[in-house]
Coordinates of N, CA, C and O in Angstrom, one line a residue:
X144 N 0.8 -1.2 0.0 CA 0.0 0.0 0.0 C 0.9 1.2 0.0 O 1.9 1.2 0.6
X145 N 0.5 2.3 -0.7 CA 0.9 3.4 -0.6 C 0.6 4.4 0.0 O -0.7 4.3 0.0
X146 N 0.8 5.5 0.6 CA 0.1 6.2 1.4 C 0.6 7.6 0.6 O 1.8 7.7 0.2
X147 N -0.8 8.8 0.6 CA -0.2 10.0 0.3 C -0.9 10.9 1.3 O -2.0 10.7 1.8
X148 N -0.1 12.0 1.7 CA -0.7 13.2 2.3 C -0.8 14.5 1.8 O 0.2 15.0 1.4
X149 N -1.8 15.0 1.9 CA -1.8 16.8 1.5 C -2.5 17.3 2.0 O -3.5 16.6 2.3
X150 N -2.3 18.5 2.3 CA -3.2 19.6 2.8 C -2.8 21.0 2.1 O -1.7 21.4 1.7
X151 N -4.5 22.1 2.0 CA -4.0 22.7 1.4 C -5.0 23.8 2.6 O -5.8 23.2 3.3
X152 N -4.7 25.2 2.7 CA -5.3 26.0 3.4 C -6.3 27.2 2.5 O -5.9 28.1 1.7
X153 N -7.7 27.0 2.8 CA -8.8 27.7 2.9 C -9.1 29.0 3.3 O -8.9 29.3 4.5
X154 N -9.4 30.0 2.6 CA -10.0 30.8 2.9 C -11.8 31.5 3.3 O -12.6 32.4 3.0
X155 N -11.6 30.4 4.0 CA -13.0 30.4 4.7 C -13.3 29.4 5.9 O -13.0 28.2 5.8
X156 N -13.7 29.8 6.8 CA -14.0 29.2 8.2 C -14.2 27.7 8.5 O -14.9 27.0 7.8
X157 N -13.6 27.2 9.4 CA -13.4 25.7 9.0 C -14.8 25.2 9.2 O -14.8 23.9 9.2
X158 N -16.0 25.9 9.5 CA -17.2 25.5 9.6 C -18.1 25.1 7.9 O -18.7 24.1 7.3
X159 N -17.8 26.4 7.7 CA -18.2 26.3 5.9 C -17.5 25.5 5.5 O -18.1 24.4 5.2
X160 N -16.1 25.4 5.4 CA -15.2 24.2 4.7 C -16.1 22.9 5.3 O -16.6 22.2 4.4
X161 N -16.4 22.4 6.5 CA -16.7 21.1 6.9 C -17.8 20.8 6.4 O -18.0 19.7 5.9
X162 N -19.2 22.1 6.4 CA -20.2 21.7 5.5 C -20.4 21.2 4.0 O -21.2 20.4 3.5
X163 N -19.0 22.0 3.5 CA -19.1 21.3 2.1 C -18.4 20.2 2.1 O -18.3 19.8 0.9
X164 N -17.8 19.4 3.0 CA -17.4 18.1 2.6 C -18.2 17.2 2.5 O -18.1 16.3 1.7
X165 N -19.5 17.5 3.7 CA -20.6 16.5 3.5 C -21.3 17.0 2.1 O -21.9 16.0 1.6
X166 N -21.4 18.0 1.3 CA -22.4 17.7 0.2 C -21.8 16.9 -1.0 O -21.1 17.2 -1.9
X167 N -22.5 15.5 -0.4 CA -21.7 14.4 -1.9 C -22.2 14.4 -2.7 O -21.8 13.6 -3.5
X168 N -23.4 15.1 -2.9 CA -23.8 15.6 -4.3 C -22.9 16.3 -5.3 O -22.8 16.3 -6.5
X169 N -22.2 17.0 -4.4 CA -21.4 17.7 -5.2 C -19.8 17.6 -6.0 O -19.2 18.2 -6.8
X170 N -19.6 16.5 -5.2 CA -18.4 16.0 -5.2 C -17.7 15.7 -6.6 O -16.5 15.8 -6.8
X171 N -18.8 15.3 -7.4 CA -18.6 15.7 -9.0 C -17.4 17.3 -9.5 O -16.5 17.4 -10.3
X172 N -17.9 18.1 -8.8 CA -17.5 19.7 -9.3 C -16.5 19.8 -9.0 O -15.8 20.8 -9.4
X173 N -15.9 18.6 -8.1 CA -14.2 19.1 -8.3 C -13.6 17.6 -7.5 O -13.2 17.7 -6.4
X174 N -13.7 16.8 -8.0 CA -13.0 15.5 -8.2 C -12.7 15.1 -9.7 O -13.4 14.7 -10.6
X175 N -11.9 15.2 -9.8 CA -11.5 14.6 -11.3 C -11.8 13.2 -11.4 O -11.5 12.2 -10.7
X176 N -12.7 13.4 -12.8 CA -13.0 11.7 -13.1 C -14.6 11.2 -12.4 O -15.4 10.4 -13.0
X177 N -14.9 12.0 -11.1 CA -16.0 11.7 -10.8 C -17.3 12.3 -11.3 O -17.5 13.5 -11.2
X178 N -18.3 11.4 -12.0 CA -19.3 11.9 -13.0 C -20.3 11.7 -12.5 O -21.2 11.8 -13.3
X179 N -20.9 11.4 -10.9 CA -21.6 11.5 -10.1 C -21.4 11.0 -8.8 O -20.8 9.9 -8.6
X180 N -22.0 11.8 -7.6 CA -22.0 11.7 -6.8 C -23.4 11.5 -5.6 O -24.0 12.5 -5.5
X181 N -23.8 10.4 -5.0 CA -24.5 10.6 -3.7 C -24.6 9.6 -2.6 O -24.1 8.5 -2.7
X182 N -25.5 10.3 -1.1 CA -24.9 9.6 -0.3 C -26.2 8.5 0.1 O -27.3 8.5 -0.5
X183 N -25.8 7.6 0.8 CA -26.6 6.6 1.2 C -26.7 6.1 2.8 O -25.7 5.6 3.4
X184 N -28.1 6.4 3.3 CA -28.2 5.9 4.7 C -27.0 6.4 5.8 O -26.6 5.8 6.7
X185 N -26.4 8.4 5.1 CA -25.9 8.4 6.0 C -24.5 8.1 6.3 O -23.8 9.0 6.7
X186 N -23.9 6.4 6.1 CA -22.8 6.6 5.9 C -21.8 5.6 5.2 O -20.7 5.0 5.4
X187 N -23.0 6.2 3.7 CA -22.0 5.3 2.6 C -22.3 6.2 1.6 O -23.3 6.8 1.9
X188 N -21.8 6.5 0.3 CA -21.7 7.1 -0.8 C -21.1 6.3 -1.7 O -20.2 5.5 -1.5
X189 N -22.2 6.8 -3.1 CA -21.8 5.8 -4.2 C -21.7 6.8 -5.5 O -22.5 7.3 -6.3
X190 N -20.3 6.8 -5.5 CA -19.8 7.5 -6.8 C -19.7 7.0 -7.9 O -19.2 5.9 -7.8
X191 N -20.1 7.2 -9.0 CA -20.2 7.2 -10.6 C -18.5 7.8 -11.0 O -18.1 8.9 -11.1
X192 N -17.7 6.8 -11.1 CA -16.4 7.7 -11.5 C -15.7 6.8 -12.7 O -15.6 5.6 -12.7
X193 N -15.3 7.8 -13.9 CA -14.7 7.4 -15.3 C -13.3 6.7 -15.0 O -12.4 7.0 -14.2
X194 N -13.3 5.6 -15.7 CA -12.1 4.7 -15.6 C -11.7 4.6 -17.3 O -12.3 5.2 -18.2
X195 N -10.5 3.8 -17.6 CA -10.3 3.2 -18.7 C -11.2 2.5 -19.3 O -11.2 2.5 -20.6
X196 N -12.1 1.8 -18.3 CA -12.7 0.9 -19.3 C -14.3 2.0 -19.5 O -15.4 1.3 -19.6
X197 N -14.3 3.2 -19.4 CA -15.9 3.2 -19.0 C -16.1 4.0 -17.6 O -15.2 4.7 -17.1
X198 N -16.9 3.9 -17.3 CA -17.6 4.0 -16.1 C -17.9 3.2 -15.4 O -18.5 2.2 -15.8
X199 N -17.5 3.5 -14.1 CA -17.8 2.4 -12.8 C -18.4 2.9 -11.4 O -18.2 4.0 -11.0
X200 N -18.9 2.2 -10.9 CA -20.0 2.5 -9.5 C -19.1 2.2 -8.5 O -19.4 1.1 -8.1
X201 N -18.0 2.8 -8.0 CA -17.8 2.8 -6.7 C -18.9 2.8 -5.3 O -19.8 3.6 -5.3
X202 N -18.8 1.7 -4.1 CA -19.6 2.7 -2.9 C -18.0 2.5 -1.8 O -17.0 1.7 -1.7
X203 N -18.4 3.7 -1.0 CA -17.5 4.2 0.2 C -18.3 3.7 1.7 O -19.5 3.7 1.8
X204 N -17.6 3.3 2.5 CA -18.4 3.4 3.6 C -17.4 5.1 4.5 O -16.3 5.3 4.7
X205 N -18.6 5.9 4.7 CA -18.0 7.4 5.8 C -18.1 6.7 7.1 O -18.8 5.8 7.4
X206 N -17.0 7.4 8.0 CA -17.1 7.6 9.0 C -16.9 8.9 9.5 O -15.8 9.5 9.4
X207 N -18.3 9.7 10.1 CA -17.7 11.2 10.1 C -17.7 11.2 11.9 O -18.6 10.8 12.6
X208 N -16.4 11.6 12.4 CA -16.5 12.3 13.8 C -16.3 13.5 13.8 O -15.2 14.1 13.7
X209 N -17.5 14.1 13.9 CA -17.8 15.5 13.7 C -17.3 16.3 14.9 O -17.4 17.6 14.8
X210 N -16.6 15.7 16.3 CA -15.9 16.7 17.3 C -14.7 16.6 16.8 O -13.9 17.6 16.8
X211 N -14.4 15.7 16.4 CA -12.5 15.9 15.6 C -12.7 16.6 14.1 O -11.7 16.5 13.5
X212 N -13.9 17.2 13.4 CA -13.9 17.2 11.7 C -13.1 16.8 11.1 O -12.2 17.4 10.5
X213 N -13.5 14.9 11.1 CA -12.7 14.3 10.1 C -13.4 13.2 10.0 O -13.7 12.6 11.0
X214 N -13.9 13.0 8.8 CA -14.4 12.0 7.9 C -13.0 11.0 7.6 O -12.0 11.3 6.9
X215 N -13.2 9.8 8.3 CA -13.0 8.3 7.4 C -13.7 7.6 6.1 O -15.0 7.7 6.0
X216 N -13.1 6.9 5.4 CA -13.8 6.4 4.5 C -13.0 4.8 4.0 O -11.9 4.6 4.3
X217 N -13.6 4.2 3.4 CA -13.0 2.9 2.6 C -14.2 2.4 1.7 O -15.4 2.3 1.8
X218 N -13.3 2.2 0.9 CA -14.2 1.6 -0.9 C -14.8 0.4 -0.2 O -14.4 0.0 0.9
X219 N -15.5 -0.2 -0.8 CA -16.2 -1.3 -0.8 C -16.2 -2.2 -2.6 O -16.7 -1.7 -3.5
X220 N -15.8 -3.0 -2.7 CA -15.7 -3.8 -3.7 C -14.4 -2.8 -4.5 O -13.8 -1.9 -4.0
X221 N -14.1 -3.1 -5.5 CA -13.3 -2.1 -6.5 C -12.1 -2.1 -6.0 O -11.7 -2.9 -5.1
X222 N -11.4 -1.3 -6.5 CA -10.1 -1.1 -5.6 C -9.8 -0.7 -4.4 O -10.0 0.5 -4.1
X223 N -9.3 -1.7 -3.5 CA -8.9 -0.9 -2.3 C -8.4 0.5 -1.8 O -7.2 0.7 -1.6
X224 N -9.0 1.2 -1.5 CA -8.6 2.8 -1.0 C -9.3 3.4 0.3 O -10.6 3.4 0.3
X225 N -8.7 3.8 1.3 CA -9.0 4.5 2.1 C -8.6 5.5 2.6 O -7.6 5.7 1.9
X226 N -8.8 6.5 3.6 CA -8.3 7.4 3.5 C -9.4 8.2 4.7 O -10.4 7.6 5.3
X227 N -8.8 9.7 4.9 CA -9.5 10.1 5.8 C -9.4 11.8 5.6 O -8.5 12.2 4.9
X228 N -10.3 12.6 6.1 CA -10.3 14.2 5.4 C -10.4 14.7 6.5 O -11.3 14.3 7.3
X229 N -9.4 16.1 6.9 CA -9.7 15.9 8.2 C -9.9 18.2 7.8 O -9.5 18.8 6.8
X230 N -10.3 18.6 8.7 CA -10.7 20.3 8.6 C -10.1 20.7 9.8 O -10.4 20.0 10.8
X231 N -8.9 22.1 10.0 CA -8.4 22.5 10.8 C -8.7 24.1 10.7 O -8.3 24.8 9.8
X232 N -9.3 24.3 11.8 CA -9.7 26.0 12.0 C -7.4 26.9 11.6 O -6.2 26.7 12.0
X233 N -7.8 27.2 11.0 CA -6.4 28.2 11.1 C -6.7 29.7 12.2 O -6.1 30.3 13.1
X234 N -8.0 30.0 11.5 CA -8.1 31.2 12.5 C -9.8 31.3 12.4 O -10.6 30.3 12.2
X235 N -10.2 32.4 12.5 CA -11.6 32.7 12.2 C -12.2 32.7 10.9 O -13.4 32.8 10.6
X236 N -11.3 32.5 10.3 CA -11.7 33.1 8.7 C -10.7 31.7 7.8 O -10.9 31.6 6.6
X237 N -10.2 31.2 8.2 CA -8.9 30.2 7.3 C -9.1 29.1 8.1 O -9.5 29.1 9.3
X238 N -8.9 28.3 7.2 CA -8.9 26.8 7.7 C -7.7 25.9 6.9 O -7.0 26.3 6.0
X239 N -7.6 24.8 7.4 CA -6.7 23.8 6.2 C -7.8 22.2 6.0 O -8.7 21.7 6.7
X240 N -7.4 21.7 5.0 CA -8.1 20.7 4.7 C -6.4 19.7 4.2 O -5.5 19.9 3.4
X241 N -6.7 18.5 5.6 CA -5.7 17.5 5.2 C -6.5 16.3 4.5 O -7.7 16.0 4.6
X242 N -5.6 15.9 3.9 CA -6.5 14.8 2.7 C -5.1 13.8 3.1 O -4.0 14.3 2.9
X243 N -5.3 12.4 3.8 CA -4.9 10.9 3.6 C -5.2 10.0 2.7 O -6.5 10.0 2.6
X244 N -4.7 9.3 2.0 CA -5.0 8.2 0.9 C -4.2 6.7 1.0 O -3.0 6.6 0.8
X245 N -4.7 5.9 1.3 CA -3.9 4.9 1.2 C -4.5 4.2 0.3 O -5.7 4.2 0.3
X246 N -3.7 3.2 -0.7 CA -4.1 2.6 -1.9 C -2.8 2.2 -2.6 O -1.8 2.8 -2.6
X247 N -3.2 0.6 -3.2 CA -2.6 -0.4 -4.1 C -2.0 0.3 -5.3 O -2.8 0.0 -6.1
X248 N -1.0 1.1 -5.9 CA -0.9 1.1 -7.1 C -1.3 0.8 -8.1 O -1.7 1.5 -9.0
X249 N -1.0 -0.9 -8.1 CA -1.4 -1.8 -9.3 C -2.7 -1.9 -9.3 O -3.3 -1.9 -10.4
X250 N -3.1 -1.9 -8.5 CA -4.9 -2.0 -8.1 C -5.4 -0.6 -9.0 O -6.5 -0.7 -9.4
X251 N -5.1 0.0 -9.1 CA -6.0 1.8 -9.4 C -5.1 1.5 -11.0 O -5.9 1.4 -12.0
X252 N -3.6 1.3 -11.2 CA -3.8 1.0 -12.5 C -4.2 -0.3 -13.6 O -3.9 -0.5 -14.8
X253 N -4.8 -0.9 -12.5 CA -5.6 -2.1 -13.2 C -7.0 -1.6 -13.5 O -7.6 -2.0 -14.5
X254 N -7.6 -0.9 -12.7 CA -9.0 -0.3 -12.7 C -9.1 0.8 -13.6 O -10.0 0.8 -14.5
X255 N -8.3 1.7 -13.6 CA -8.0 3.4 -13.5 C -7.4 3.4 -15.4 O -8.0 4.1 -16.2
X256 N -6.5 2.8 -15.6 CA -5.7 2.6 -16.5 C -4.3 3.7 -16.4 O -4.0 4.1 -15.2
X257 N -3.8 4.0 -17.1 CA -2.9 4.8 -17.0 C -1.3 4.3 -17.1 O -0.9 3.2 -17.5
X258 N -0.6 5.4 -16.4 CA 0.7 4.9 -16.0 C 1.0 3.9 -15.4 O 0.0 3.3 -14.9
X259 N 2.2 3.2 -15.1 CA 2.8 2.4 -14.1 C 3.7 2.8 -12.9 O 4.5 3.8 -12.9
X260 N 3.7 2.0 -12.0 CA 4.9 2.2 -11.2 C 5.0 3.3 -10.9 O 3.9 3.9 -10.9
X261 N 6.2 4.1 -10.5 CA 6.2 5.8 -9.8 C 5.1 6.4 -10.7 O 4.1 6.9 -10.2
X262 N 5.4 6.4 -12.0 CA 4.2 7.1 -12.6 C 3.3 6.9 -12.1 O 3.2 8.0 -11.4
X263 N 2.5 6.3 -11.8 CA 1.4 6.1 -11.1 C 1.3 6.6 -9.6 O 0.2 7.1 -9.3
X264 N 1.9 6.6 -9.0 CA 1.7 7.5 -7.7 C 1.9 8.9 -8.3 O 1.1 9.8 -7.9
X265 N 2.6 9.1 -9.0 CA 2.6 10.9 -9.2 C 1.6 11.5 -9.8 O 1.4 12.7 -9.8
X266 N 0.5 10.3 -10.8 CA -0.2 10.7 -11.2 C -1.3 11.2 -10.2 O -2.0 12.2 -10.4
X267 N -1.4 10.3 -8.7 CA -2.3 10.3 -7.9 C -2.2 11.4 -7.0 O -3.0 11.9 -6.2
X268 N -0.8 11.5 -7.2 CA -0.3 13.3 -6.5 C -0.8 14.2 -7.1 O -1.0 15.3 -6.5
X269 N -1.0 14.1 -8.2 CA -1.3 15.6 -9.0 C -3.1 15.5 -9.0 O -3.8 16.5 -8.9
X270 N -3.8 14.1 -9.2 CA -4.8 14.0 -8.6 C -5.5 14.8 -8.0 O -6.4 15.5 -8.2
X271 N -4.5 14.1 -6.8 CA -5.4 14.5 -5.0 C -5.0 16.0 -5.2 O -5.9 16.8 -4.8
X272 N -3.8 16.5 -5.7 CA -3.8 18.1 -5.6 C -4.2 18.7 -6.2 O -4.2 19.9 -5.7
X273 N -4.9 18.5 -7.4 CA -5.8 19.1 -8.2 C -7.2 19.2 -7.6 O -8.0 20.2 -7.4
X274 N -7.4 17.9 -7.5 CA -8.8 17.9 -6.7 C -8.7 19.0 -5.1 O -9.8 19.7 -4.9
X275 N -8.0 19.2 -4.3 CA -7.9 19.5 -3.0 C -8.2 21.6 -3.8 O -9.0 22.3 -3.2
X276 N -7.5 22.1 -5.0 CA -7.0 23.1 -5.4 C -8.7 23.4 -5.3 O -9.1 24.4 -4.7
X277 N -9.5 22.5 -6.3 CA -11.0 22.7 -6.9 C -12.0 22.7 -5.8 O -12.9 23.5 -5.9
X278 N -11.9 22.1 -4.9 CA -12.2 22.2 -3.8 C -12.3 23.4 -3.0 O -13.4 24.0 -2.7
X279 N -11.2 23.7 -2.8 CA -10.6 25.2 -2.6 C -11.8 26.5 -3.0 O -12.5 27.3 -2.5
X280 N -11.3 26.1 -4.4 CA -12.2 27.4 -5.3 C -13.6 27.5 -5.0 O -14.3 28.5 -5.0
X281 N -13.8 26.0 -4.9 CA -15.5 26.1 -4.8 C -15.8 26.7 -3.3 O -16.8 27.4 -3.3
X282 N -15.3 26.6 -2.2 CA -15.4 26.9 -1.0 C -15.6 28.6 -1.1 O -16.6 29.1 -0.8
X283 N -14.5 29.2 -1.6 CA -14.0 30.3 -1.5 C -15.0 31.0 -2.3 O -15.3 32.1 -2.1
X284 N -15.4 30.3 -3.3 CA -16.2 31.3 -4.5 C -17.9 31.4 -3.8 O -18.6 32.4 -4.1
X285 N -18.2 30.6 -3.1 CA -19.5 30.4 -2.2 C -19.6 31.5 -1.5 O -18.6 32.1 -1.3
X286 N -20.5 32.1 -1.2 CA -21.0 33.6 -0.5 C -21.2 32.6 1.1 O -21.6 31.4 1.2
X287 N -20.8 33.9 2.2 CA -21.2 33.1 3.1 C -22.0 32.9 3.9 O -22.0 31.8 4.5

């Protein structure tokens, strides 16, 4: 397994930041690759996300503990990935959002297609940081 970390810092209250983590409706508008998003019973979510071969139905099971703001998660069937999202107040107005990943290489590029080998983790670096960047914007662009 591989593990990646990032965080990126928000400009906007770690309260708003944590609201938008739960809308998995939206999760589409800045995940790359994901072509739909929603949640189920609370705490599982079943993403629609583009692969090599097509399109494929991921589900997640969440774990949210909302006095620490950090959501757990792990795939269910598909490729192994889990991971955890966690929201840190920086001040009244800024926040940071750390993002964990752990996951199979070969697995994501058996499913996923793509590169190999390092390629493939850097692909999932620029990924997770693209997605964390879109994230960002959507937060920030939100009235509050």
């Amino acid at each position: 397994m591989s593990r990646l970390q990032e965080h990126i810092d928000v400009n906007a209250p770690a309260r708003k930041v944590w609201d938008q983590l739960h809308r998995i409706e939206e999760y589409s508008s800045f995940m790359d690759g994901v072509q739909r998003a929603s949640a189920h019973g609370g705490d599982r979510a079943r993403l629609g996300v583009r692969t090599g071969r097509g399109e494929q139905e991921f589900e997640a099971v969440l774990s949210d503990r909302a006095d620490e703001q950090t959501i757990t998660w792990q795939t269910q069937g598909g490729p192994e990935l889990q991971g955890t999202l966690s929201v840190r107040a920086l001040d009244s107005d800024h926040s940071q959002v750390q993002v964990r990943v752990e996951y199979d290489p070969q697995a994501l590029q058996d499913t996923f297609g793509g590169p190999k080998g390092m390629a493939q983790v850097h692909a999932v670096e620029r990924t997770v940081r693209g997605d964390l960047e879109h994230f960002r914007d959507l937060v920030e662009r939100q009235k509050s």
